[in-house]
mmCIF file of C-alpha atoms and ligand atoms in Angstrom:
data_model
loop_
_atom_site.group_PDB
_atom_site.id
_atom_site.type_symbol
_atom_site.label_atom_id
_atom_site.label_comp_id
_atom_site.label_asym_id
_atom_site.label_seq_id
_atom_site.Cartn_x
_atom_site.Cartn_y
_atom_site.Cartn_z
ATOM 1 C CA PHE A 1 -28.898 25.414 2.453
ATOM 2 C CA LEU A 2 -29.468 24.268 6.025
ATOM 3 C CA LYS A 3 -30.542 20.873 4.789
ATOM 4 C CA ALA A 4 -27.438 20.580 2.634
ATOM 5 C CA THR A 5 -25.207 21.605 5.528
ATOM 6 C CA ALA A 6 -26.826 19.026 7.772
ATOM 7 C CA ALA A 7 -26.385 16.326 5.147
ATOM 8 C CA LEU A 8 -22.760 17.280 4.711
ATOM 9 C CA ALA A 9 -22.196 17.267 8.463
ATOM 10 C CA LEU A 10 -23.728 13.808 8.650
ATOM 11 C CA CYS A 11 -21.529 12.617 5.828
ATOM 12 C CA PHE A 12 -18.419 13.915 7.572
ATOM 13 C CA THR A 13 -19.452 12.323 10.850
ATOM 14 C CA ALA A 14 -19.932 8.980 9.147
ATOM 15 C CA ASN A 15 -16.533 9.085 7.537
ATOM 16 C CA SER A 16 -14.332 12.112 7.918
ATOM 17 C CA ALA A 17 -11.932 10.792 5.273
ATOM 18 C CA ILE A 18 -14.493 11.145 2.488
ATOM 19 C CA ALA A 19 -13.940 14.170 0.306
ATOM 20 C CA ALA A 20 -16.910 16.129 -0.969
ATOM 21 C CA CYS A 21 -16.893 15.544 -4.709
ATOM 22 C CA GLU A 22 -18.059 18.244 -7.092
ATOM 23 C CA ASP A 23 -20.412 17.943 -10.036
ATOM 24 C CA GLY A 24 -18.574 16.855 -13.164
ATOM 25 C CA GLU A 25 -15.729 15.106 -11.355
ATOM 26 C CA ILE A 26 -15.123 11.420 -12.026
ATOM 27 C CA VAL A 27 -15.837 9.787 -8.670
ATOM 28 C CA VAL A 28 -13.506 6.951 -7.695
ATOM 29 C CA LYS A 29 -14.776 4.890 -4.803
ATOM 30 C CA PHE A 30 -11.968 2.926 -3.157
ATOM 31 C CA ALA A 31 -13.238 0.308 -0.711
ATOM 32 C CA HIS A 32 -10.932 -1.573 1.624
ATOM 33 C CA VAL A 33 -11.147 -3.513 4.856
ATOM 34 C CA THR A 34 -8.330 -2.334 7.138
ATOM 35 C CA ASN A 35 -7.878 0.604 9.459
ATOM 36 C CA THR A 36 -6.149 3.731 8.187
ATOM 37 C CA ASP A 37 -3.658 4.501 10.930
ATOM 38 C CA ARG A 38 -0.350 2.591 11.344
ATOM 39 C CA HIS A 39 -1.352 0.319 8.496
ATOM 40 C CA PRO A 40 0.463 -0.046 5.145
ATOM 41 C CA LYS A 41 -2.744 -0.202 3.093
ATOM 42 C CA GLY A 42 -4.599 2.389 5.142
ATOM 43 C CA ILE A 43 -1.754 4.884 4.868
ATOM 44 C CA ALA A 44 -1.243 4.265 1.137
ATOM 45 C CA ALA A 45 -4.977 4.605 0.392
ATOM 46 C CA SER A 46 -5.165 7.885 2.312
ATOM 47 C CA LEU A 47 -2.116 9.248 0.519
ATOM 48 C CA LEU A 48 -3.561 8.227 -2.842
ATOM 49 C CA GLN A 49 -6.828 9.976 -1.990
ATOM 50 C CA GLU A 50 -5.008 13.116 -0.910
ATOM 51 C CA ARG A 51 -2.885 13.315 -4.049
ATOM 52 C CA VAL A 52 -5.700 12.540 -6.500
ATOM 53 C CA ASN A 53 -7.988 15.082 -4.877
ATOM 54 C CA ASP A 54 -5.275 17.700 -4.819
ATOM 55 C CA GLU A 55 -3.627 17.183 -8.208
ATOM 56 C CA MET A 56 -6.711 16.140 -10.189
ATOM 57 C CA ASN A 57 -9.152 18.537 -8.528
ATOM 58 C CA GLY A 58 -12.017 19.329 -10.902
ATOM 59 C CA THR A 59 -11.369 16.166 -12.944
ATOM 60 C CA MET A 60 -11.312 13.249 -10.541
ATOM 61 C CA CYS A 61 -12.400 12.802 -6.949
ATOM 62 C CA MET A 62 -11.506 9.836 -4.758
ATOM 63 C CA GLU A 63 -13.539 8.619 -1.799
ATOM 64 C CA VAL A 64 -11.836 6.015 0.391
ATOM 65 C CA TYR A 65 -14.069 3.721 2.450
ATOM 66 C CA PRO A 66 -11.828 1.854 4.955
ATOM 67 C CA ASN A 67 -12.722 -0.714 7.653
ATOM 68 C CA SER A 68 -15.162 -2.729 5.480
ATOM 69 C CA THR A 69 -17.603 0.233 5.672
ATOM 70 C CA LEU A 70 -18.635 -0.201 2.034
ATOM 71 C CA TYR A 71 -17.816 -3.835 1.147
ATOM 72 C CA ASN A 72 -16.152 -6.932 2.519
ATOM 73 C CA ASP A 73 -13.458 -8.441 0.344
ATOM 74 C CA ASP A 74 -15.794 -11.255 -0.711
ATOM 75 C CA GLN A 75 -18.220 -8.697 -2.200
ATOM 76 C CA VAL A 76 -15.951 -5.992 -3.518
ATOM 77 C CA LEU A 77 -14.829 -7.591 -6.788
ATOM 78 C CA GLU A 78 -18.382 -8.378 -7.874
ATOM 79 C CA ALA A 79 -19.393 -4.823 -6.933
ATOM 80 C CA MET A 80 -16.514 -3.568 -9.075
ATOM 81 C CA LEU A 81 -17.760 -5.516 -12.086
ATOM 82 C CA GLN A 82 -21.188 -3.925 -11.489
ATOM 83 C CA GLY A 83 -19.590 -0.469 -11.497
ATOM 84 C CA ASP A 84 -20.491 0.250 -7.863
ATOM 85 C CA VAL A 85 -16.870 0.683 -6.752
ATOM 86 C CA GLN A 86 -13.838 1.573 -8.867
ATOM 87 C CA LEU A 87 -10.802 0.660 -6.797
ATOM 88 C CA ALA A 88 -9.943 -2.011 -4.226
ATOM 89 C CA ALA A 89 -6.803 -3.614 -2.848
ATOM 90 C CA PRO A 90 -7.708 -7.084 -1.588
ATOM 91 C CA SER A 91 -4.957 -9.370 -0.395
ATOM 92 C CA LEU A 92 -3.581 -11.789 -2.980
ATOM 93 C CA SER A 93 -5.407 -14.614 -1.171
ATOM 94 C CA LYS A 94 -8.772 -13.200 -2.228
ATOM 95 C CA PHE A 95 -8.718 -13.630 -6.003
ATOM 96 C CA GLU A 96 -9.277 -17.384 -6.041
ATOM 97 C CA THR A 97 -12.553 -17.238 -7.950
ATOM 98 C CA PHE A 98 -10.876 -15.149 -10.687
ATOM 99 C CA THR A 99 -7.394 -16.656 -10.989
ATOM 100 C CA LYS A 100 -5.077 -19.153 -9.348
ATOM 101 C CA VAL A 101 -1.819 -17.398 -10.302
ATOM 102 C CA PHE A 102 -1.538 -15.672 -6.930
ATOM 103 C CA ARG A 103 -1.434 -18.981 -5.064
ATOM 104 C CA ILE A 104 2.351 -18.844 -5.038
ATOM 105 C CA PHE A 105 2.167 -15.989 -2.513
ATOM 106 C CA ASP A 106 0.132 -18.082 -0.064
ATOM 107 C CA LEU A 107 2.519 -21.042 -0.027
ATOM 108 C CA PRO A 108 4.160 -21.141 3.424
ATOM 109 C CA PHE A 109 7.849 -20.182 3.564
ATOM 110 C CA MET A 110 7.956 -19.424 -0.201
ATOM 111 C CA PHE A 111 9.464 -15.946 0.297
ATOM 112 C CA LYS A 112 11.933 -15.154 3.051
ATOM 113 C CA ASN A 113 10.884 -11.505 3.398
ATOM 114 C CA ILE A 114 9.068 -8.627 1.674
ATOM 115 C CA ASP A 115 12.151 -7.677 -0.338
ATOM 116 C CA ALA A 116 12.029 -11.109 -1.975
ATOM 117 C CA VAL A 117 8.308 -10.660 -2.635
ATOM 118 C CA ASP A 118 9.022 -7.261 -4.179
ATOM 119 C CA ALA A 119 11.702 -8.684 -6.473
ATOM 120 C CA PHE A 120 9.431 -11.513 -7.623
ATOM 121 C CA GLN A 121 6.542 -9.122 -8.322
ATOM 122 C CA ALA A 122 8.858 -6.856 -10.318
ATOM 123 C CA SER A 123 9.957 -9.757 -12.554
ATOM 124 C CA ASP A 124 8.257 -10.405 -15.900
ATOM 125 C CA THR A 125 6.283 -13.212 -14.259
ATOM 126 C CA GLY A 126 5.050 -10.893 -11.525
ATOM 127 C CA GLU A 127 4.185 -8.105 -13.963
ATOM 128 C CA ALA A 128 2.209 -10.536 -16.142
ATOM 129 C CA MET A 129 0.134 -11.537 -13.102
ATOM 130 C CA LYS A 130 -1.493 -8.085 -13.134
ATOM 131 C CA ASP A 131 -3.126 -9.017 -16.451
ATOM 132 C CA SER A 132 -4.274 -12.474 -15.353
ATOM 133 C CA MET A 133 -7.928 -11.459 -14.831
ATOM 134 C CA THR A 134 -8.601 -9.123 -17.752
ATOM 135 C CA ARG A 135 -10.790 -11.726 -19.469
ATOM 136 C CA ARG A 136 -12.922 -11.673 -16.334
ATOM 137 C CA GLY A 137 -13.097 -7.859 -16.407
ATOM 138 C CA LEU A 138 -10.504 -7.005 -13.753
ATOM 139 C CA GLN A 139 -7.221 -5.177 -14.271
ATOM 140 C CA GLY A 140 -4.446 -5.387 -11.675
ATOM 141 C CA LEU A 141 -2.602 -2.081 -11.361
ATOM 142 C CA GLU A 142 0.009 -2.260 -8.599
ATOM 143 C CA PHE A 143 1.161 -4.596 -5.852
ATOM 144 C CA TRP A 144 1.043 -3.034 -2.388
ATOM 145 C CA HIS A 145 3.011 -4.596 0.438
ATOM 146 C CA ASN A 146 1.867 -5.434 3.924
ATOM 147 C CA GLY A 147 4.243 -7.943 5.517
ATOM 148 C CA MET A 148 4.972 -11.396 6.838
ATOM 149 C CA LYS A 149 2.303 -13.339 8.741
ATOM 150 C CA GLN A 150 2.481 -14.519 12.346
ATOM 151 C CA PHE A 151 0.364 -17.084 14.189
ATOM 152 C CA SER A 152 -1.616 -16.410 17.344
ATOM 153 C CA ALA A 153 -3.928 -18.594 19.409
ATOM 154 C CA ASN A 154 -5.633 -18.902 22.762
ATOM 155 C CA LYS A 155 -2.665 -20.984 23.971
ATOM 156 C CA PRO A 156 1.089 -20.729 23.430
ATOM 157 C CA LEU A 157 2.290 -21.901 20.000
ATOM 158 C CA ILE A 158 5.883 -23.061 20.171
ATOM 159 C CA GLU A 159 5.954 -26.385 18.342
ATOM 160 C CA PRO A 160 3.783 -27.020 15.258
ATOM 161 C CA THR A 161 2.002 -29.748 17.217
ATOM 162 C CA ASP A 162 0.657 -26.978 19.502
ATOM 163 C CA ALA A 163 -1.633 -25.949 16.642
ATOM 164 C CA ALA A 164 -3.091 -29.431 16.189
ATOM 165 C CA GLY A 165 -6.799 -29.649 16.888
ATOM 166 C CA LEU A 166 -7.271 -25.859 17.070
ATOM 167 C CA LYS A 167 -9.586 -23.869 14.804
ATOM 168 C CA PHE A 168 -7.820 -21.112 12.874
ATOM 169 C CA ARG A 169 -9.415 -18.332 10.885
ATOM 170 C CA VAL A 170 -7.910 -18.157 7.404
ATOM 171 C CA GLN A 171 -8.526 -15.952 4.397
ATOM 172 C CA PRO A 172 -10.594 -17.705 1.715
ATOM 173 C CA SER A 173 -7.726 -19.497 -0.035
ATOM 174 C CA ASP A 174 -7.303 -23.209 -0.755
ATOM 175 C CA VAL A 175 -3.579 -22.939 -0.077
ATOM 176 C CA LEU A 176 -4.183 -21.498 3.379
ATOM 177 C CA VAL A 177 -6.752 -24.212 4.078
ATOM 178 C CA ALA A 178 -4.167 -26.853 3.096
ATOM 179 C CA GLN A 179 -1.519 -25.117 5.201
ATOM 180 C CA MET A 180 -3.656 -25.412 8.342
ATOM 181 C CA GLU A 181 -4.562 -29.004 7.528
ATOM 182 C CA ALA A 182 -0.842 -29.769 7.319
ATOM 183 C CA LEU A 183 -0.694 -28.709 10.973
ATOM 184 C CA ASP A 184 -3.691 -30.949 11.802
ATOM 185 C CA ALA A 185 -5.578 -27.760 12.625
ATOM 186 C CA SER A 186 -9.051 -26.865 11.407
ATOM 187 C CA PRO A 187 -9.141 -23.937 8.933
ATOM 188 C CA GLN A 188 -12.169 -21.613 9.033
ATOM 189 C CA PRO A 189 -12.400 -19.129 6.141
ATOM 190 C CA MET A 190 -13.997 -15.923 7.402
ATOM 191 C CA ALA A 191 -14.262 -12.224 6.507
ATOM 192 C CA PHE A 192 -11.661 -9.964 8.102
ATOM 193 C CA SER A 193 -14.257 -7.843 9.913
ATOM 194 C CA GLU A 194 -15.560 -10.921 11.758
ATOM 195 C CA VAL A 195 -12.279 -12.237 13.124
ATOM 196 C CA TYR A 196 -12.065 -10.267 16.371
ATOM 197 C CA GLY A 197 -15.553 -11.356 17.446
ATOM 198 C CA ALA A 198 -14.889 -14.948 16.444
ATOM 199 C CA LEU A 199 -11.683 -15.046 18.509
ATOM 200 C CA GLN A 200 -13.362 -13.354 21.441
ATOM 201 C CA GLN A 201 -16.309 -15.739 21.462
ATOM 202 C CA GLY A 202 -14.178 -18.825 20.879
ATOM 203 C CA VAL A 203 -15.718 -19.579 17.472
ATOM 204 C CA VAL A 204 -12.084 -19.934 16.415
ATOM 205 C CA ASP A 205 -9.018 -20.456 18.610
ATOM 206 C CA GLY A 206 -6.404 -18.702 16.542
ATOM 207 C CA GLN A 207 -5.508 -16.833 13.389
ATOM 208 C CA GLU A 208 -2.610 -15.805 11.164
ATOM 209 C CA ASN A 209 -1.926 -12.252 10.064
ATOM 210 C CA THR A 210 0.648 -9.476 9.828
ATOM 211 C CA TRP A 211 1.723 -7.208 12.678
ATOM 212 C CA SER A 212 -0.260 -4.274 11.310
ATOM 213 C CA ASN A 213 -3.443 -6.322 11.028
ATOM 214 C CA ILE A 214 -2.986 -7.937 14.445
ATOM 215 C CA TYR A 215 -2.453 -4.479 15.900
ATOM 216 C CA GLY A 216 -5.146 -2.709 13.866
ATOM 217 C CA GLN A 217 -7.836 -5.270 14.696
ATOM 218 C CA LYS A 218 -6.576 -5.739 18.286
ATOM 219 C CA PHE A 219 -6.431 -9.534 17.895
ATOM 220 C CA PHE A 220 -3.751 -9.592 20.628
ATOM 221 C CA GLU A 221 -6.430 -8.587 23.160
ATOM 222 C CA VAL A 222 -8.256 -11.883 22.710
ATOM 223 C CA GLN A 223 -5.295 -14.239 22.208
ATOM 224 C CA ASP A 224 -2.799 -15.809 24.594
ATOM 225 C CA GLY A 225 0.067 -14.410 22.547
ATOM 226 C CA THR A 226 1.506 -14.114 19.066
ATOM 227 C CA THR A 227 4.353 -16.307 17.809
ATOM 228 C CA GLU A 228 6.826 -14.687 15.438
ATOM 229 C CA THR A 229 6.834 -17.320 12.705
ATOM 230 C CA ASN A 230 7.100 -15.105 9.576
ATOM 231 C CA HIS A 231 5.682 -18.158 7.819
ATOM 232 C CA GLY A 232 3.999 -16.508 4.871
ATOM 233 C CA VAL A 233 3.300 -13.198 3.167
ATOM 234 C CA LEU A 234 0.262 -10.974 3.008
ATOM 235 C CA ASP A 235 0.372 -8.595 0.075
ATOM 236 C CA TYR A 236 -2.188 -6.735 -1.997
ATOM 237 C CA LEU A 237 -3.184 -6.116 -5.583
ATOM 238 C CA VAL A 238 -4.663 -2.715 -6.334
ATOM 239 C CA VAL A 239 -7.346 -3.616 -8.829
ATOM 240 C CA THR A 240 -9.932 -1.880 -10.997
ATOM 241 C CA SER A 241 -12.367 -2.864 -13.704
ATOM 242 C CA VAL A 242 -11.234 -3.043 -17.311
ATOM 243 C CA ASP A 243 -14.399 -1.173 -18.348
ATOM 244 C CA TRP A 244 -13.850 1.703 -15.965
ATOM 245 C CA LEU A 245 -10.189 2.098 -16.910
ATOM 246 C CA ASP A 246 -11.124 2.062 -20.614
ATOM 247 C CA SER A 247 -13.785 4.707 -20.000
ATOM 248 C CA LEU A 248 -11.190 7.287 -18.910
ATOM 249 C CA ASP A 249 -9.670 9.791 -21.346
ATOM 250 C CA PRO A 250 -6.047 8.815 -22.001
ATOM 251 C CA GLU A 251 -4.581 11.924 -20.269
ATOM 252 C CA VAL A 252 -6.780 11.429 -17.220
ATOM 253 C CA ARG A 253 -5.903 7.738 -17.072
ATOM 254 C CA ASP A 254 -2.187 8.487 -17.385
ATOM 255 C CA GLN A 255 -2.246 11.090 -14.645
ATOM 256 C CA PHE A 256 -4.175 8.796 -12.321
ATOM 257 C CA LEU A 257 -1.904 5.806 -13.003
ATOM 258 C CA THR A 258 1.219 7.938 -12.530
ATOM 259 C CA ILE A 259 0.022 9.148 -9.129
ATOM 260 C CA LEU A 260 -0.835 5.554 -8.183
ATOM 261 C CA GLN A 261 2.631 4.402 -9.273
ATOM 262 C CA GLU A 262 4.350 7.118 -7.234
ATOM 263 C CA VAL A 263 2.269 6.396 -4.136
ATOM 264 C CA THR A 264 3.055 2.686 -4.549
ATOM 265 C CA ALA A 265 6.806 3.279 -4.757
ATOM 266 C CA GLU A 266 6.786 5.643 -1.771
ATOM 267 C CA ARG A 267 4.657 3.502 0.531
ATOM 268 C CA ASN A 268 6.149 0.133 -0.465
ATOM 269 C CA ALA A 269 9.582 1.536 0.393
ATOM 270 C CA ALA A 270 8.330 2.480 3.869
ATOM 271 C CA VAL A 271 6.501 -0.762 4.650
ATOM 272 C CA GLY A 272 9.201 -2.288 6.853
ATOM 273 C CA GLN A 273 8.973 0.627 9.229
ATOM 274 C CA VAL A 274 5.153 0.527 9.470
ATOM 275 C CA ASP A 275 5.373 -3.213 10.120
ATOM 276 C CA MET A 276 7.923 -2.843 12.920
ATOM 277 C CA GLU A 277 6.002 0.043 14.501
ATOM 278 C CA ALA A 278 2.876 -2.116 14.648
ATOM 279 C CA ARG A 279 4.887 -4.934 16.268
ATOM 280 C CA GLN A 280 6.287 -2.513 18.824
ATOM 281 C CA ALA A 281 2.833 -1.058 19.484
ATOM 282 C CA ILE A 282 1.581 -4.568 20.316
ATOM 283 C CA LEU A 283 4.472 -5.050 22.756
ATOM 284 C CA ASP A 284 3.764 -1.647 24.305
ATOM 285 C CA THR A 285 0.281 -2.840 25.314
ATOM 286 C CA GLY A 286 1.932 -5.589 27.373
ATOM 287 C CA ALA A 287 0.797 -8.349 24.991
ATOM 288 C CA VAL A 288 3.063 -11.375 24.563
ATOM 289 C CA ILE A 289 5.160 -11.954 21.430
ATOM 290 C CA ARG A 290 7.010 -15.288 21.383
ATOM 291 C CA GLU A 291 10.176 -15.692 19.341
ATOM 292 C CA LEU A 292 11.246 -19.126 18.118
ATOM 293 C CA THR A 293 14.704 -20.669 18.207
ATOM 294 C CA PRO A 294 16.038 -21.690 14.760
ATOM 295 C CA GLU A 295 15.279 -25.338 15.653
ATOM 296 C CA GLN A 296 11.713 -24.537 16.677
ATOM 297 C CA ARG A 297 11.117 -22.550 13.513
ATOM 298 C CA GLN A 298 12.535 -25.364 11.398
ATOM 299 C CA ALA A 299 9.902 -27.689 12.846
ATOM 300 C CA TRP A 300 7.178 -25.358 11.461
ATOM 301 C CA VAL A 301 8.932 -25.337 8.067
ATOM 302 C CA ASP A 302 9.079 -29.139 8.063
ATOM 303 C CA ALA A 303 5.390 -29.404 8.957
ATOM 304 C CA MET A 304 4.068 -26.887 6.428
ATOM 305 C CA LYS A 305 6.364 -26.986 3.423
ATOM 306 C CA PRO A 306 4.930 -30.254 2.019
ATOM 307 C CA VAL A 307 1.933 -28.094 0.966
ATOM 308 C CA TRP A 308 4.049 -26.843 -1.975
ATOM 309 C CA GLU A 309 3.720 -30.212 -3.693
ATOM 310 C CA GLN A 310 -0.071 -30.063 -3.592
ATOM 311 C CA PHE A 311 -0.113 -26.797 -5.525
ATOM 312 C CA GLU A 312 2.888 -27.191 -7.800
ATOM 313 C CA GLY A 313 0.564 -27.829 -10.747
ATOM 314 C CA ASP A 314 -1.339 -24.522 -10.250
ATOM 315 C CA VAL A 315 1.657 -22.443 -9.378
ATOM 316 C CA GLY A 316 4.259 -23.880 -11.757
ATOM 317 C CA ALA A 317 7.538 -25.521 -10.781
ATOM 318 C CA ASP A 318 9.372 -22.825 -12.776
ATOM 319 C CA ASN A 319 7.771 -20.053 -10.689
ATOM 320 C CA ILE A 320 8.653 -21.837 -7.469
ATOM 321 C CA ALA A 321 12.232 -22.169 -8.690
ATOM 322 C CA ALA A 322 12.325 -18.464 -9.609
ATOM 323 C CA ALA A 323 11.035 -17.470 -6.161
ATOM 324 C CA GLN A 324 13.631 -19.682 -4.477
ATOM 325 C CA GLU A 325 16.402 -18.178 -6.557
ATOM 326 C CA ILE A 326 15.400 -14.706 -5.351
ATOM 327 C CA ASN A 327 15.499 -15.940 -1.746
ATOM 328 C CA ALA A 328 19.013 -17.311 -2.135
HETATM 329 C C1 LMR B 401 -7.370 -10.536 5.930
HETATM 330 O O1 LMR B 401 -8.505 -10.818 5.526
HETATM 331 O O2 LMR B 401 -6.867 -11.039 6.931
HETATM 332 C C2 LMR B 401 -6.555 -9.513 5.171
HETATM 333 O O3 LMR B 401 -6.636 -9.766 3.809
HETATM 334 C C3 LMR B 401 -7.054 -8.136 5.476
HETATM 335 C C4 LMR B 401 -6.243 -7.100 4.760
HETATM 336 O O4 LMR B 401 -6.766 -6.458 3.861
HETATM 337 O O5 LMR B 401 -5.080 -6.933 5.130
#
């Protein structure tokens, strides 16, 4: 008994968010890379865990592993296909080796805000994207929102030419690589957990991310300031393996998917507030946020938008037109 208590205590010290699963329960490991507090994904994952463990107690048990404690995003999908993890919510930039349909979300200035992203995802085209990887063994379940991306660097970024010659960390996406090249900057794909150290040590000069990620990872501590460009979106796909989903009894699957749907609706509706609170929290530390005049922002649009043409073949001119219609 003592041994078991000690083991349990250790387990709780390592990650207090992990529930103790009982024998006979279906264990759902959910690995993600962000923090849990003041973060759209962290909050949604915690709520999902709480509801599953409460409402499906005895049947299903969810263990959330945040902060890249179990896998990085570049390992998690392979681990899922091996059956080592059942749920993940990587950003839409991280599915490139499985599908190119999500490239539309990485194109700079494609969506004017998260409401437009939401409307596009809810369309038939967006819904169909969830099934784009089933042949490869992955099933998309729900889109989770984060927010619009901002640029930061170790010097002020006001004009797009300010980014020229700088090294920027990007997520592993060809569109994001092309976007930085359009600014004559040097894109460096890198895992999320390595960005703070890379900025601090000058391995890269800058990065792009949302307010909640900039706040959660404290990037502002090691940057000159953040420029409010809102130049792109960072959103997530909650994903599982086709095999695991098929292995569930229909009633269990339905209950799980219903809870996931309800958590998605609740947290997606609240995302704007989480985003703005993270922005305010950055300001409260005394860190600099630079706003652009309409003319300054237009210069960034002019510099980056030509990237659309490079990817029109992958993304589809009809999808681009549909996204633009939603923006209008
Ligand atoms: C990143 O790598 O910057 C993001 O995808 C991290 C995240 O999950 O928000």
